[in-house]
C-alpha cells in the first residue's frame, strides 16, 4: 500500500457551495488552491487568500445581463449554461496544483478526470467527488414519475449533464454524500458501496441569542417551511395535508417558486404567509419564532435547513426520504414520517403543534446537543479522514 505525498488539497467548486470547506482547509494550512465559478471577492468572504483563488466568473455577469430581459433569458439561458459548464471543465485541469488531492463538486470534475486518464497531469492525483443529493439518473427518474402523477410537464435534464456526472461517478476515487439515504441511490445504480463515504452537512455558526427560540413559549400553531416550492421538496404534499389540518394556525413559507402548480392550492389560504427568498440571517429569525419546521421532501440528499432549525432551537418534521432524517432520529429533535403517507405527516404536524409536553421534550433534546452536527469545522475533520483513506489506496 502506498500513500500519496501530502501536498495539500485543490478544491474545485461550482457556484460557491464548498467555499466554507475551502476556508476551513485554509485555516489548517491544507488548501493548495480554490477554483470557482464565483467572483474572487465572494470566495474571499470565507477567508481564502486571493493568491489561492482562481476564478472563472465572467459567465455570471452574462447571466445577470440576460436576466434583465425575460425573452432573451428564455431563448439563450440553456445555451449560456452549457457554454459556462464546458468552459469551466476545460479551465480546471490547467489550474490544478501538481501533486495535490483534488476535491470537486459533482458536475465540475470531468476535465481533471479526463486529464488524469490521458496522462496530461504532471503527477497522478487522487480525485474525490462531493455531491449533495441522490445519484443523478436515479433522481431524474424519480422526478419524471412524480411529475407524471401530478400531470405536470417536465423537461428532463439534458443527456450531456447526465453522462458527464456518470463519468465522474465511474472515475472518481471516492464519492462523498451527506446521508445514508443518498448513498443508497448510488448503490442501486451500480456504484461500489466501498467507494462511497457519508459525511453529514453541519449546522451554521450560532446566531445571536435573540435568534434562538424561547423554550418556555406557549405553542401558537405556527409551522414554517423553508426551501424551493417544488415537487422535489414535496410542497404539493404539504399543501394537500394543510387543507384538512386544523392544528396549523399559520404557515410561514420561505423560498422561490420552482413549480407554480404546487402552490396554487394555497394561494388563497389566509393562514399562509408567503415570504419569498430571504437571507440566511432572516431565515434564522423566522425559524426561532415558529413552533416547528416541516420538510416533506420527495428527495433530499440532506436538507441543511433541519440543522439550522436545531440551531434556532425548534423541532423538525421530515420525510424518511430526507437525508437529515438521520439527524432528527439521532437527536430526538422531531418526527420522521413515511414519505408515502399523508396521514403520518398530518399526525406529525398535529402532535408537534398541539402537544406542549412533546414539543418541549424535542426542544430539550436539541438543546442537550446529543448527536448534534458541528458545522463546517466538524465536516472538514470528517472530510480529511476520507482524504487520508483515499490517498493510502
PDB file of C-alpha atoms in Angstrom, residues 5-148:
ATOM      1  CA  UNK A   5       2.503  12.646  -0.731  1.00  0.00           C
ATOM      2  CA  UNK A   6       0.656  15.301   1.259  1.00  0.00           C
ATOM      3  CA  UNK A   7       0.844  18.415  -0.923  1.00  0.00           C
ATOM      4  CA  UNK A   8      -2.470  19.868   0.121  1.00  0.00           C
ATOM      5  CA  UNK A   9      -5.908  19.905  -1.463  1.00  0.00           C
ATOM      6  CA  UNK A  10      -7.266  21.673  -4.532  1.00  0.00           C
ATOM      7  CA  UNK A  11     -10.986  22.418  -4.135  1.00  0.00           C
ATOM      8  CA  UNK A  12     -13.000  22.687  -7.360  1.00  0.00           C
ATOM      9  CA  UNK A  13     -16.290  24.433  -6.677  1.00  0.00           C
ATOM     10  CA  UNK A  14     -19.294  25.217  -8.849  1.00  0.00           C
ATOM     11  CA  UNK A  15     -21.363  28.123  -7.555  1.00  0.00           C
ATOM     12  CA  UNK A  16     -19.644  28.500  -4.185  1.00  0.00           C
ATOM     13  CA  UNK A  17     -21.247  25.502  -2.475  1.00  0.00           C
ATOM     14  CA  UNK A  18     -17.936  24.398  -0.938  1.00  0.00           C
ATOM     15  CA  UNK A  19     -16.328  27.741  -0.124  1.00  0.00           C
ATOM     16  CA  UNK A  20     -16.777  27.034   3.604  1.00  0.00           C
ATOM     17  CA  UNK A  21     -14.867  23.775   3.218  1.00  0.00           C
ATOM     18  CA  UNK A  22     -12.108  25.603   1.356  1.00  0.00           C
ATOM     19  CA  UNK A  23     -11.993  28.219   4.116  1.00  0.00           C
ATOM     20  CA  UNK A  24     -11.658  25.553   6.809  1.00  0.00           C
ATOM     21  CA  UNK A  25      -8.907  23.792   4.854  1.00  0.00           C
ATOM     22  CA  UNK A  26      -7.023  27.087   4.582  1.00  0.00           C
ATOM     23  CA  UNK A  27      -7.233  27.583   8.362  1.00  0.00           C
ATOM     24  CA  UNK A  28      -5.496  24.217   8.737  1.00  0.00           C
ATOM     25  CA  UNK A  29      -2.833  25.054   6.168  1.00  0.00           C
ATOM     26  CA  UNK A  30      -4.115  22.412   3.742  1.00  0.00           C
ATOM     27  CA  UNK A  31      -5.687  24.436   0.911  1.00  0.00           C
ATOM     28  CA  UNK A  32      -3.434  24.444  -2.145  1.00  0.00           C
ATOM     29  CA  UNK A  33      -5.880  26.232  -4.444  1.00  0.00           C
ATOM     30  CA  UNK A  34      -9.579  27.080  -4.768  1.00  0.00           C
ATOM     31  CA  UNK A  35     -11.162  27.012  -8.241  1.00  0.00           C
ATOM     32  CA  UNK A  36     -14.604  28.566  -8.524  1.00  0.00           C
ATOM     33  CA  UNK A  37     -17.241  29.998 -10.839  1.00  0.00           C
ATOM     34  CA  UNK A  38     -17.853  32.739  -8.262  1.00  0.00           C
ATOM     35  CA  UNK A  39     -16.098  36.138  -8.308  1.00  0.00           C
ATOM     36  CA  UNK A  40     -12.917  36.353  -6.225  1.00  0.00           C
ATOM     37  CA  UNK A  41     -14.471  38.768  -3.735  1.00  0.00           C
ATOM     38  CA  UNK A  42     -17.181  36.235  -2.900  1.00  0.00           C
ATOM     39  CA  UNK A  43     -14.646  33.493  -2.309  1.00  0.00           C
ATOM     40  CA  UNK A  44     -12.594  35.836  -0.135  1.00  0.00           C
ATOM     41  CA  UNK A  45     -15.570  36.162   2.246  1.00  0.00           C
ATOM     42  CA  UNK A  46     -14.727  32.678   3.515  1.00  0.00           C
ATOM     43  CA  UNK A  47     -11.242  33.808   4.492  1.00  0.00           C
ATOM     44  CA  UNK A  48      -9.497  32.380   1.432  1.00  0.00           C
ATOM     45  CA  UNK A  49      -6.452  34.472   0.379  1.00  0.00           C
ATOM     46  CA  UNK A  50      -6.669  35.979  -3.101  1.00  0.00           C
ATOM     47  CA  UNK A  51      -3.467  34.255  -4.223  1.00  0.00           C
ATOM     48  CA  UNK A  52      -5.098  30.837  -3.716  1.00  0.00           C
ATOM     49  CA  UNK A  53      -8.223  31.670  -5.737  1.00  0.00           C
ATOM     50  CA  UNK A  54      -8.658  31.008  -9.442  1.00  0.00           C
ATOM     51  CA  UNK A  55     -11.997  32.324 -10.663  1.00  0.00           C
ATOM     52  CA  UNK A  56     -13.923  31.719 -13.878  1.00  0.00           C
ATOM     53  CA  UNK A  57     -16.806  34.062 -13.174  1.00  0.00           C
ATOM     54  CA  UNK A  58     -17.374  36.145 -16.313  1.00  0.00           C
ATOM     55  CA  UNK A  59     -20.301  33.951 -17.401  1.00  0.00           C
ATOM     56  CA  UNK A  60     -22.130  35.000 -14.233  1.00  0.00           C
ATOM     57  CA  UNK A  61     -22.148  38.582 -15.494  1.00  0.00           C
ATOM     58  CA  UNK A  62     -23.580  37.427 -18.816  1.00  0.00           C
ATOM     59  CA  UNK A  63     -26.286  35.538 -16.913  1.00  0.00           C
ATOM     60  CA  UNK A  64     -27.093  38.643 -14.880  1.00  0.00           C
ATOM     61  CA  UNK A  65     -27.420  40.647 -18.087  1.00  0.00           C
ATOM     62  CA  UNK A  66     -29.744  38.071 -19.636  1.00  0.00           C
ATOM     63  CA  UNK A  67     -31.925  38.079 -16.526  1.00  0.00           C
ATOM     64  CA  UNK A  68     -32.893  41.678 -17.280  1.00  0.00           C
ATOM     65  CA  UNK A  69     -34.739  40.501 -20.378  1.00  0.00           C
ATOM     66  CA  UNK A  70     -37.111  37.557 -19.773  1.00  0.00           C
ATOM     67  CA  UNK A  71     -37.479  36.991 -23.516  1.00  0.00           C
ATOM     68  CA  UNK A  72     -33.718  36.778 -24.097  1.00  0.00           C
ATOM     69  CA  UNK A  73     -33.231  34.699 -20.965  1.00  0.00           C
ATOM     70  CA  UNK A  74     -35.800  32.162 -22.134  1.00  0.00           C
ATOM     71  CA  UNK A  75     -34.117  31.958 -25.540  1.00  0.00           C
ATOM     72  CA  UNK A  76     -30.449  31.815 -24.550  1.00  0.00           C
ATOM     73  CA  UNK A  77     -30.199  30.691 -20.896  1.00  0.00           C
ATOM     74  CA  UNK A  78     -29.751  26.977 -21.687  1.00  0.00           C
ATOM     75  CA  UNK A  79     -27.069  27.649 -24.292  1.00  0.00           C
ATOM     76  CA  UNK A  80     -25.213  30.005 -21.944  1.00  0.00           C
ATOM     77  CA  UNK A  81     -25.346  27.455 -19.136  1.00  0.00           C
ATOM     78  CA  UNK A  82     -23.821  24.832 -21.427  1.00  0.00           C
ATOM     79  CA  UNK A  83     -21.055  27.235 -22.547  1.00  0.00           C
ATOM     80  CA  UNK A  84     -20.305  28.121 -18.918  1.00  0.00           C
ATOM     81  CA  UNK A  85     -20.165  24.457 -17.962  1.00  0.00           C
ATOM     82  CA  UNK A  86     -17.855  23.398 -20.789  1.00  0.00           C
ATOM     83  CA  UNK A  87     -15.576  26.387 -20.262  1.00  0.00           C
ATOM     84  CA  UNK A  88     -15.135  25.546 -16.574  1.00  0.00           C
ATOM     85  CA  UNK A  89     -14.473  21.879 -17.377  1.00  0.00           C
ATOM     86  CA  UNK A  90     -11.573  22.991 -19.632  1.00  0.00           C
ATOM     87  CA  UNK A  91     -10.367  25.568 -17.094  1.00  0.00           C
ATOM     88  CA  UNK A  92      -9.980  23.155 -14.173  1.00  0.00           C
ATOM     89  CA  UNK A  93      -7.135  20.797 -15.237  1.00  0.00           C
ATOM     90  CA  UNK A  94      -4.877  23.711 -16.223  1.00  0.00           C
ATOM     91  CA  UNK A  95      -5.194  25.190 -12.720  1.00  0.00           C
ATOM     92  CA  UNK A  96      -4.697  22.132 -10.519  1.00  0.00           C
ATOM     93  CA  UNK A  97      -1.679  22.357  -8.212  1.00  0.00           C
ATOM     94  CA  UNK A  98       0.520  19.363  -9.166  1.00  0.00           C
ATOM     95  CA  UNK A  99       0.578  16.549  -6.641  1.00  0.00           C
ATOM     96  CA  UNK A 100      -2.445  17.726  -4.664  1.00  0.00           C
ATOM     97  CA  UNK A 101      -5.587  15.780  -3.886  1.00  0.00           C
ATOM     98  CA  UNK A 102      -8.492  17.197  -5.896  1.00  0.00           C
ATOM     99  CA  UNK A 103     -11.902  17.636  -4.285  1.00  0.00           C
ATOM    100  CA  UNK A 104     -14.594  18.597  -6.781  1.00  0.00           C
ATOM    101  CA  UNK A 105     -18.307  19.279  -6.620  1.00  0.00           C
ATOM    102  CA  UNK A 106     -20.281  16.932  -8.859  1.00  0.00           C
ATOM    103  CA  UNK A 107     -20.503  18.231 -12.398  1.00  0.00           C
ATOM    104  CA  UNK A 108     -17.186  20.100 -12.218  1.00  0.00           C
ATOM    105  CA  UNK A 109     -14.636  17.280 -12.254  1.00  0.00           C
ATOM    106  CA  UNK A 110     -14.844  15.769 -15.724  1.00  0.00           C
ATOM    107  CA  UNK A 111     -11.941  17.873 -17.013  1.00  0.00           C
ATOM    108  CA  UNK A 112      -9.454  16.817 -14.349  1.00  0.00           C
ATOM    109  CA  UNK A 113     -10.547  13.164 -14.529  1.00  0.00           C
ATOM    110  CA  UNK A 114     -10.027  13.063 -18.302  1.00  0.00           C
ATOM    111  CA  UNK A 115      -6.681  14.862 -17.948  1.00  0.00           C
ATOM    112  CA  UNK A 116      -5.606  12.248 -15.416  1.00  0.00           C
ATOM    113  CA  UNK A 117      -6.821   9.425 -17.650  1.00  0.00           C
ATOM    114  CA  UNK A 118      -4.926  10.864 -20.641  1.00  0.00           C
ATOM    115  CA  UNK A 119      -1.713  11.479 -18.676  1.00  0.00           C
ATOM    116  CA  UNK A 120      -1.887  15.271 -19.045  1.00  0.00           C
ATOM    117  CA  UNK A 121      -1.329  15.977 -15.353  1.00  0.00           C
ATOM    118  CA  UNK A 122       2.258  16.244 -14.112  1.00  0.00           C
ATOM    119  CA  UNK A 123       1.605  13.638 -11.443  1.00  0.00           C
ATOM    120  CA  UNK A 124      -1.322  11.259 -10.903  1.00  0.00           C
ATOM    121  CA  UNK A 125      -3.731  12.784  -8.394  1.00  0.00           C
ATOM    122  CA  UNK A 126      -6.445  11.352  -6.185  1.00  0.00           C
ATOM    123  CA  UNK A 127      -9.878  12.766  -7.015  1.00  0.00           C
ATOM    124  CA  UNK A 128     -12.762  12.983  -4.546  1.00  0.00           C
ATOM    125  CA  UNK A 129     -16.269  13.815  -5.763  1.00  0.00           C
ATOM    126  CA  UNK A 130     -18.745  15.588  -3.487  1.00  0.00           C
ATOM    127  CA  UNK A 131     -22.471  15.599  -4.233  1.00  0.00           C
ATOM    128  CA  UNK A 132     -25.236  16.898  -2.015  1.00  0.00           C
ATOM    129  CA  UNK A 133     -28.050  14.684  -3.261  1.00  0.00           C
ATOM    130  CA  UNK A 134     -29.048  11.388  -4.875  1.00  0.00           C
ATOM    131  CA  UNK A 135     -27.489   9.698  -7.912  1.00  0.00           C
ATOM    132  CA  UNK A 136     -28.330  11.984 -10.810  1.00  0.00           C
ATOM    133  CA  UNK A 137     -30.178   9.486 -13.047  1.00  0.00           C
ATOM    134  CA  UNK A 138     -31.966   7.946 -10.047  1.00  0.00           C
ATOM    135  CA  UNK A 139     -33.180  11.437  -9.166  1.00  0.00           C
ATOM    136  CA  UNK A 140     -34.225  12.263 -12.726  1.00  0.00           C
ATOM    137  CA  UNK A 141     -36.241   9.031 -12.970  1.00  0.00           C
ATOM    138  CA  UNK A 142     -37.917   9.739  -9.621  1.00  0.00           C
ATOM    139  CA  UNK A 143     -38.886  13.266 -10.646  1.00  0.00           C
ATOM    140  CA  UNK A 144     -40.215  12.042 -14.004  1.00  0.00           C
ATOM    141  CA  UNK A 145     -42.573   9.702 -12.123  1.00  0.00           C
ATOM    142  CA  UNK A 146     -43.669  12.320  -9.581  1.00  0.00           C
ATOM    143  CA  UNK A 147     -44.417  14.971 -12.198  1.00  0.00           C
ATOM    144  CA  UNK A 148     -46.312  12.440 -14.326  1.00  0.00           C
TER     145      UNK A 148
END
